[in-house]
PDB file of C-alpha atoms in Angstrom:
ATOM      1  CA  ARG A 918      82.638 116.923  89.575  1.00 95.00           C
ATOM      2  CA  SER A 919      82.189 113.223  90.204  1.00 97.00           C
ATOM      3  CA  ARG A 920      83.912 109.899  89.670  1.00 97.00           C
ATOM      4  CA  THR A 921      82.427 106.410  89.935  1.00 98.00           C
ATOM      5  CA  LEU A 922      84.411 103.438  91.184  1.00 98.00           C
ATOM      6  CA  ARG A 923      82.945 100.086  90.159  1.00 97.00           C
ATOM      7  CA  THR A 924      83.282  97.203  92.591  1.00 98.00           C
ATOM      8  CA  TRP A 925      82.305  93.564  92.862  1.00 97.00           C
ATOM      9  CA  GLY A 926      82.640  91.132  95.752  1.00 93.00           C
ATOM     10  CA  HIS A 927      81.011  93.016  98.626  1.00 92.00           C
ATOM     11  CA  SER A 928      77.430  93.879  99.566  1.00 90.00           C
ATOM     12  CA  GLU A 929      76.327  97.496  99.698  1.00 91.00           C
ATOM     13  CA  SER A 930      75.931  97.365 103.481  1.00 93.00           C
ATOM     14  CA  GLY A 931      79.261  95.567 103.898  1.00 93.00           C
ATOM     15  CA  LEU A 932      81.152  98.085 101.802  1.00 94.00           C
ATOM     16  CA  ALA A 933      79.421 101.001 103.534  1.00 93.00           C
ATOM     17  CA  GLU A 934      80.505  99.568 106.878  1.00 94.00           C
ATOM     18  CA  ALA A 935      84.081  99.138 105.668  1.00 94.00           C
ATOM     19  CA  LEU A 936      84.133 102.770 104.537  1.00 95.00           C
ATOM     20  CA  SER A 937      82.264 104.138 107.572  1.00 95.00           C
ATOM     21  CA  ASP A 938      85.376 105.630 109.201  1.00 94.00           C
ATOM     22  CA  GLU A 939      86.285 107.382 105.958  1.00 93.00           C
ATOM     23  CA  ILE A 940      82.732 108.714 105.607  1.00 92.00           C
ATOM     24  CA  ASP A 941      82.894 110.013 109.190  1.00 93.00           C
ATOM     25  CA  ARG A 942      86.242 111.681 108.445  1.00 91.00           C
ATOM     26  CA  ILE A 943      84.726 113.434 105.419  1.00 91.00           C
ATOM     27  CA  ASP A 944      81.880 114.724 107.578  1.00 87.00           C
ATOM     28  CA  ARG A 945      84.423 116.193 110.008  1.00 91.00           C
ATOM     29  CA  GLU A 946      87.180 117.393 107.697  1.00 91.00           C
ATOM     30  CA  GLY A 947      85.634 117.666 104.241  1.00 91.00           C
ATOM     31  CA  GLY A 948      86.595 115.919 101.020  1.00 93.00           C
ATOM     32  CA  ALA A 949      84.821 113.970  98.308  1.00 95.00           C
ATOM     33  CA  THR A 950      81.427 112.718  99.438  1.00 95.00           C
ATOM     34  CA  ILE A 951      80.648 109.016  99.033  1.00 96.00           C
ATOM     35  CA  ALA A 952      77.404 107.442  97.842  1.00 95.00           C
ATOM     36  CA  PHE A 953      76.547 103.848  96.903  1.00 95.00           C
ATOM     37  CA  LEU A 954      74.459 102.453  94.072  1.00 95.00           C
ATOM     38  CA  ALA A 955      73.830  98.721  93.678  1.00 93.00           C
ATOM     39  CA  SER A 956      73.604  98.094  89.915  1.00 93.00           C
ATOM     40  CA  GLY A 957      73.153  94.342  89.510  1.00 90.00           C
ATOM     41  CA  MET A 958      75.500  92.809  86.978  1.00 90.00           C
ATOM     42  CA  GLU A 959      77.075  96.229  86.448  1.00 94.00           C
ATOM     43  CA  GLY A 960      78.533  96.009  89.940  1.00 94.00           C
ATOM     44  CA  LEU A 961      78.210  98.038  93.125  1.00 96.00           C
ATOM     45  CA  LYS A 962      79.085 101.627  92.303  1.00 97.00           C
ATOM     46  CA  VAL A 963      80.815 104.003  94.692  1.00 97.00           C
ATOM     47  CA  ARG A 964      80.213 107.566  93.542  1.00 97.00           C
ATOM     48  CA  LEU A 965      82.661 110.239  94.680  1.00 97.00           C
ATOM     49  CA  THR A 966      81.561 113.865  94.377  1.00 97.00           C
ATOM     50  CA  ALA A 967      83.725 116.929  94.920  1.00 96.00           C
ATOM     51  CA  LYS A 968      82.827 120.603  95.024  1.00 95.00           C
ATOM     52  CA  ALA A 969      85.493 123.253  94.502  1.00 95.00           C
ATOM     53  CA  SER A 970      86.057 126.660  92.921  1.00 95.00           C
ATOM     54  CA  THR A 971      88.094 125.204  90.026  1.00 96.00           C
ATOM     55  CA  ASP A 972      88.106 121.978  88.044  1.00 95.00           C
ATOM     56  CA  ALA A 973      91.722 121.350  88.990  1.00 96.00           C
ATOM     57  CA  GLU A 974      90.962 121.611  92.690  1.00 96.00           C
ATOM     58  CA  ALA A 975      87.957 119.298  92.320  1.00 96.00           C
ATOM     59  CA  ASP A 976      90.101 116.756  90.479  1.00 96.00           C
ATOM     60  CA  LEU A 977      92.628 116.758  93.317  1.00 96.00           C
ATOM     61  CA  ILE A 978      89.860 116.122  95.835  1.00 96.00           C
ATOM     62  CA  LEU A 979      88.516 113.264  93.701  1.00 96.00           C
ATOM     63  CA  ALA A 980      91.977 111.745  93.297  1.00 96.00           C
ATOM     64  CA  ASP A 981      92.483 111.815  97.054  1.00 95.00           C
ATOM     65  CA  GLY A 982      89.062 110.280  97.630  1.00 95.00           C
ATOM     66  CA  GLU A 983      89.697 107.525  95.101  1.00 96.00           C
ATOM     67  CA  GLU A 984      93.043 106.679  96.679  1.00 96.00           C
ATOM     68  CA  ARG A 985      91.456 106.440 100.126  1.00 95.00           C
ATOM     69  CA  VAL A 986      88.615 104.217  98.905  1.00 96.00           C
ATOM     70  CA  ARG A 987      90.991 101.929  96.998  1.00 96.00           C
ATOM     71  CA  LYS A 988      93.181 101.481 100.089  1.00 95.00           C
ATOM     72  CA  ILE A 989      90.161 100.269 102.046  1.00 95.00           C
ATOM     73  CA  ALA A 990      88.253  98.388  99.339  1.00 95.00           C
ATOM     74  CA  GLY A 991      91.299  96.755  97.759  1.00 95.00           C
ATOM     75  CA  PRO A 992      90.935  94.458  94.746  1.00 95.00           C
ATOM     76  CA  ILE A 993      87.124  94.572  94.673  1.00 97.00           C
ATOM     77  CA  VAL A 994      87.486  97.851  92.724  1.00 98.00           C
ATOM     78  CA  PHE A 995      87.571  96.713  89.111  1.00 98.00           C
ATOM     79  CA  GLY A 996      86.938  99.869  87.118  1.00 97.00           C
ATOM     80  CA  VAL A 997      86.278 103.605  86.948  1.00 97.00           C
ATOM     81  CA  ASP A 998      83.382 105.492  85.348  1.00 97.00           C
ATOM     82  CA  ASP A 999      82.485 103.829  82.014  1.00 94.00           C
ATOM     83  CA  GLN A1000      84.698 100.769  82.432  1.00 97.00           C
ATOM     84  CA  THR A1001      82.789  97.486  82.750  1.00 97.00           C
ATOM     85  CA  MET A1002      83.879  94.116  84.045  1.00 98.00           C
ATOM     86  CA  GLU A1003      83.899  92.855  80.452  1.00 98.00           C
ATOM     87  CA  SER A1004      86.044  95.690  79.111  1.00 98.00           C
ATOM     88  CA  VAL A1005      88.536  95.336  81.964  1.00 98.00           C
ATOM     89  CA  VAL A1006      88.852  91.569  81.475  1.00 98.00           C
ATOM     90  CA  LEU A1007      89.295  91.951  77.730  1.00 98.00           C
ATOM     91  CA  ASP A1008      91.985  94.602  78.203  1.00 98.00           C
ATOM     92  CA  LEU A1009      93.872  92.311  80.587  1.00 98.00           C
ATOM     93  CA  LEU A1010      93.681  89.465  78.093  1.00 98.00           C
ATOM     94  CA  VAL A1011      94.873  91.605  75.185  1.00 98.00           C
ATOM     95  CA  ASN A1012      97.720  93.096  77.197  1.00 97.00           C
ATOM     96  CA  GLN A1013      98.912  89.599  78.120  1.00 98.00           C
ATOM     97  CA  GLY A1014      98.444  88.137  74.656  1.00 98.00           C
ATOM     98  CA  LEU A1015      95.844  85.621  75.806  1.00 98.00           C
ATOM     99  CA  ARG A1016      92.749  84.237  74.063  1.00 98.00           C
ATOM    100  CA  LEU A1017      89.468  83.461  75.791  1.00 98.00           C
ATOM    101  CA  ALA A1018      86.740  80.844  75.318  1.00 98.00           C
ATOM    102  CA  THR A1019      83.543  80.413  77.312  1.00 98.00           C
ATOM    103  CA  ALA A1020      81.566  77.289  78.198  1.00 98.00           C
ATOM    104  CA  GLU A1021      78.082  78.158  79.397  1.00 98.00           C
ATOM    105  CA  SER A1022      75.173  76.170  80.686  1.00 98.00           C
ATOM    106  CA  LEU A1023      72.676  78.055  82.852  1.00 96.00           C
ATOM    107  CA  THR A1024      73.773  81.464  81.499  1.00 98.00           C
ATOM    108  CA  GLY A1025      72.881  80.369  77.965  1.00 97.00           C
ATOM    109  CA  GLY A1026      75.381  82.622  76.205  1.00 98.00           C
ATOM    110  CA  MET A1027      75.042  85.683  78.454  1.00 98.00           C
ATOM    111  CA  ILE A1028      78.778  85.765  79.200  1.00 98.00           C
ATOM    112  CA  SER A1029      79.792  85.860  75.550  1.00 98.00           C
ATOM    113  CA  THR A1030      77.001  88.342  74.806  1.00 98.00           C
ATOM    114  CA  ARG A1031      78.325  90.736  77.429  1.00 97.00           C
ATOM    115  CA  LEU A1032      81.856  90.338  76.128  1.00 98.00           C
ATOM    116  CA  THR A1033      80.892  90.939  72.496  1.00 98.00           C
ATOM    117  CA  GLU A1034      79.122  94.163  73.439  1.00 97.00           C
ATOM    118  CA  VAL A1035      82.598  95.610  73.974  1.00 98.00           C
ATOM    119  CA  PRO A1036      84.051  97.021  70.720  1.00 97.00           C
ATOM    120  CA  GLY A1037      87.134  95.083  69.678  1.00 97.00           C
ATOM    121  CA  SER A1038      86.315  92.039  71.785  1.00 98.00           C
ATOM    122  CA  SER A1039      87.504  89.789  68.946  1.00 97.00           C
ATOM    123  CA  ARG A1040      91.063  90.757  69.882  1.00 97.00           C
ATOM    124  CA  ALA A1041      90.784  88.234  72.727  1.00 98.00           C
ATOM    125  CA  LEU A1042      87.447  86.376  72.570  1.00 98.00           C
ATOM    126  CA  VAL A1043      87.616  83.344  70.281  1.00 98.00           C
ATOM    127  CA  GLY A1044      84.188  81.804  70.818  1.00 98.00           C
ATOM    128  CA  SER A1045      81.671  80.168  73.097  1.00 98.00           C
ATOM    129  CA  ILE A1046      80.140  76.731  73.547  1.00 98.00           C
ATOM    130  CA  VAL A1047      76.623  76.992  74.967  1.00 98.00           C
ATOM    131  CA  ALA A1048      76.107  73.510  76.366  1.00 98.00           C
ATOM    132  CA  TYR A1049      72.643  73.824  77.823  1.00 97.00           C
ATOM    133  CA  GLN A1050      71.598  70.169  77.697  1.00 96.00           C
ATOM    134  CA  ASP A1051      73.612  67.528  79.509  1.00 97.00           C
ATOM    135  CA  GLY A1052      74.345  65.588  76.320  1.00 97.00           C
ATOM    136  CA  VAL A1053      76.079  68.603  74.790  1.00 98.00           C
ATOM    137  CA  LYS A1054      78.264  68.996  77.865  1.00 98.00           C
ATOM    138  CA  ARG A1055      79.391  65.399  77.452  1.00 98.00           C
ATOM    139  CA  SER A1056      79.820  65.287  73.663  1.00 97.00           C
ATOM    140  CA  GLN A1057      81.324  68.735  73.140  1.00 97.00           C
ATOM    141  CA  LEU A1058      83.169  69.491  76.377  1.00 98.00           C
ATOM    142  CA  GLY A1059      84.239  66.114  77.699  1.00 98.00           C
ATOM    143  CA  VAL A1060      82.048  66.042  80.807  1.00 98.00           C
ATOM    144  CA  LEU A1061      81.948  62.474  82.108  1.00 97.00           C
ATOM    145  CA  ASP A1062      78.894  60.532  83.275  1.00 96.00           C
ATOM    146  CA  GLY A1063      77.641  61.769  86.621  1.00 96.00           C
ATOM    147  CA  PRO A1064      76.216  65.002  88.017  1.00 97.00           C
ATOM    148  CA  VAL A1065      76.564  68.022  85.734  1.00 98.00           C
ATOM    149  CA  VAL A1066      76.101  70.505  88.580  1.00 98.00           C
ATOM    150  CA  SER A1067      79.421  69.680  90.185  1.00 98.00           C
ATOM    151  CA  GLU A1068      83.054  70.662  90.493  1.00 98.00           C
ATOM    152  CA  GLU A1069      84.069  67.788  88.223  1.00 98.00           C
ATOM    153  CA  ALA A1070      81.686  68.878  85.489  1.00 98.00           C
ATOM    154  CA  VAL A1071      82.586  72.574  85.500  1.00 98.00           C
ATOM    155  CA  THR A1072      86.290  71.699  85.551  1.00 98.00           C
ATOM    156  CA  ALA A1073      85.841  69.491  82.487  1.00 98.00           C
ATOM    157  CA  MET A1074      83.876  72.278  80.783  1.00 98.00           C
ATOM    158  CA  ALA A1075      86.651  74.808  81.377  1.00 98.00           C
ATOM    159  CA  ILE A1076      89.327  72.470  80.061  1.00 98.00           C
ATOM    160  CA  GLY A1077      87.139  71.360  77.175  1.00 98.00           C
ATOM    161  CA  ALA A1078      86.486  74.934  76.048  1.00 98.00           C
ATOM    162  CA  CYS A1079      90.218  75.670  75.879  1.00 98.00           C
ATOM    163  CA  GLU A1080      90.910  72.457  73.994  1.00 98.00           C
ATOM    164  CA  ARG A1081      88.024  72.757  71.548  1.00 98.00           C
ATOM    165  CA  LEU A1082      88.574  76.417  70.723  1.00 98.00           C
ATOM    166  CA  GLY A1083      92.349  76.539  71.057  1.00 98.00           C
ATOM    167  CA  THR A1084      92.682  79.137  73.805  1.00 98.00           C
ATOM    168  CA  GLU A1085      94.891  79.658  76.830  1.00 98.00           C
ATOM    169  CA  VAL A1086      92.007  80.934  78.976  1.00 98.00           C
ATOM    170  CA  SER A1087      88.387  79.973  79.583  1.00 98.00           C
ATOM    171  CA  VAL A1088      85.481  80.491  81.930  1.00 98.00           C
ATOM    172  CA  ALA A1089      82.789  77.885  82.551  1.00 98.00           C
ATOM    173  CA  VAL A1090      79.497  77.841  84.445  1.00 98.00           C
ATOM    174  CA  THR A1091      76.932  75.184  85.258  1.00 98.00           C
ATOM    175  CA  GLY A1092      74.119  75.227  87.781  1.00 98.00           C
ATOM    176  CA  VAL A1093      70.444  75.472  88.605  1.00 98.00           C
ATOM    177  CA  ALA A1094      68.682  78.722  87.730  1.00 96.00           C
ATOM    178  CA  GLY A1095      65.288  77.427  88.847  1.00 95.00           C
ATOM    179  CA  PRO A1096      62.496  77.509  89.535  1.00 94.00           C
ATOM    180  CA  ASP A1097      62.843  73.731  90.080  1.00 95.00           C
ATOM    181  CA  SER A1098      65.654  71.748  91.672  1.00 96.00           C
ATOM    182  CA  TYR A1099      67.941  69.577  89.515  1.00 96.00           C
ATOM    183  CA  GLU A1100      70.027  66.573  90.502  1.00 95.00           C
ATOM    184  CA  GLY A1101      68.981  67.248  94.073  1.00 95.00           C
ATOM    185  CA  GLN A1102      70.527  70.722  93.933  1.00 96.00           C
ATOM    186  CA  GLU A1103      68.363  73.669  94.929  1.00 97.00           C
ATOM    187  CA  PRO A1104      67.842  76.689  92.656  1.00 97.00           C
ATOM    188  CA  GLY A1105      70.688  79.148  92.941  1.00 98.00           C
ATOM    189  CA  THR A1106      73.362  76.460  93.117  1.00 98.00           C
ATOM    190  CA  VAL A1107      76.087  77.406  90.647  1.00 98.00           C
ATOM    191  CA  TRP A1108      79.535  76.024  89.924  1.00 98.00           C
ATOM    192  CA  MET A1109      81.966  78.360  88.158  1.00 98.00           C
ATOM    193  CA  ALA A1110      85.492  77.816  86.906  1.00 98.00           C
ATOM    194  CA  THR A1111      88.352  79.695  85.310  1.00 98.00           C
ATOM    195  CA  CYS A1112      91.144  78.046  83.361  1.00 98.00           C
ATOM    196  CA  VAL A1113      94.397  79.930  82.819  1.00 98.00           C
ATOM    197  CA  ASP A1114      97.409  78.267  81.205  1.00 95.00           C
ATOM    198  CA  GLY A1115      95.912  74.825  81.843  1.00 96.00           C
ATOM    199  CA  GLU A1116      95.223  75.380  85.561  1.00 98.00           C
ATOM    200  CA  VAL A1117      91.585  75.310  86.657  1.00 98.00           C
ATOM    201  CA  GLU A1118      90.134  76.984  89.721  1.00 98.00           C
ATOM    202  CA  ALA A1119      86.510  76.093  90.500  1.00 98.00           C
ATOM    203  CA  PHE A1120      84.137  77.370  93.161  1.00 98.00           C
ATOM    204  CA  ARG A1121      80.508  76.979  94.203  1.00 98.00           C
ATOM    205  CA  THR A1122      77.969  79.703  94.971  1.00 98.00           C
ATOM    206  CA  LEU A1123      74.416  79.499  96.281  1.00 97.00           C
ATOM    207  CA  TRP A1124      72.502  82.578  95.131  1.00 97.00           C
ATOM    208  CA  PRO A1125      69.351  83.544  97.093  1.00 96.00           C
ATOM    209  CA  PHE A1126      67.808  85.264  94.077  1.00 95.00           C
ATOM    210  CA  ASP A1127      65.259  84.817  91.300  1.00 96.00           C
ATOM    211  CA  ARG A1128      66.173  83.124  88.016  1.00 96.00           C
ATOM    212  CA  THR A1129      67.158  86.340  86.233  1.00 96.00           C
ATOM    213  CA  ARG A1130      69.466  87.623  88.943  1.00 96.00           C
ATOM    214  CA  ILE A1131      71.028  84.186  89.453  1.00 97.00           C
ATOM    215  CA  ARG A1132      72.130  84.240  85.829  1.00 97.00           C
ATOM    216  CA  GLN A1133      73.184  87.897  85.843  1.00 97.00           C
ATOM    217  CA  PHE A1134      75.214  87.654  89.050  1.00 97.00           C
ATOM    218  CA  THR A1135      76.881  84.489  87.767  1.00 98.00           C
ATOM    219  CA  VAL A1136      78.109  86.362  84.686  1.00 98.00           C
ATOM    220  CA  ILE A1137      79.859  89.153  86.584  1.00 98.00           C
ATOM    221  CA  THR A1138      81.132  86.817  89.310  1.00 98.00           C
ATOM    222  CA  VAL A1139      82.904  84.380  87.001  1.00 98.00           C
ATOM    223  CA  LEU A1140      84.384  87.246  84.975  1.00 98.00           C
ATOM    224  CA  ASN A1141      85.573  88.849  88.203  1.00 98.00           C
ATOM    225  CA  ALA A1142      87.226  85.581  89.200  1.00 98.00           C
ATOM    226  CA  LEU A1143      89.057  85.614  85.876  1.00 98.00           C
ATOM    227  CA  ARG A1144      90.015  89.274  86.354  1.00 98.00           C
ATOM    228  CA  LEU A1145      91.628  88.504  89.711  1.00 98.00           C
ATOM    229  CA  ARG A1146      93.617  85.629  88.209  1.00 98.00           C
ATOM    230  CA  LEU A1147      94.813  87.782  85.324  1.00 98.00           C
ATOM    231  CA  VAL A1148      95.881  90.561  87.678  1.00 97.00           C
ATOM    232  CA  ALA A1149      97.758  88.018  89.817  1.00 96.00           C
ATOM    233  CA  ARG A1150      99.390  86.641  86.664  1.00 95.00           C
ATOM    234  CA  LEU A1151     100.748  90.119  85.912  1.00 90.00           C
ATOM    235  CA  ILE A1152     102.248  90.356  89.404  1.00 87.00           C
ATOM    236  CA  ASP A1153     103.806  86.902  89.163  1.00 77.00           C
TER     237      ASP A1153
END
């Protein structure tokens, strides 16, 4: 039997190094084996496999393995088996009675597309503003004159999405997917923001990837940032 833990926020080599002592222990003492599979915007998967004479015994081995991995990996584990980042985020929103809007530039609607692939996403997702051109960012989301690949711009986009669509929560992204630079910013430069209850948290990433992976990794990264805030909100 097997079980797959889905993670985001660590490289395959980094996570393998973090789990190296546990892997060595398994080699010595037995237990669920661990394998890694990098799956792009689906996350980095950690596959646990257990062999036993009965299903019940295998399940116990898997449960022990999962507990050990979670203790080491911590909050980068976002789901199990068929759960996706989108389904987990939507469940958190529904459970907390929150509504979500998205404001997208370089992703061009990919975030809302991923979310709407989850059945029942309308329970939390209200809508999306795809502000690809600079003029749309300014007229529809309240971005002021100045650079649109910036903390100020993505913050305004996050706030603007909540205000325009009447939600308590939003995610926003703006950046340079390439192949050319823009506003003096090199390809891979991305600003992301989450807005929860009127408070915005923004951060910058420089992806060393091609245009497709820049956009894909931005989608899962900004949703993961929202997931972490929603989990923290539950604890608070």
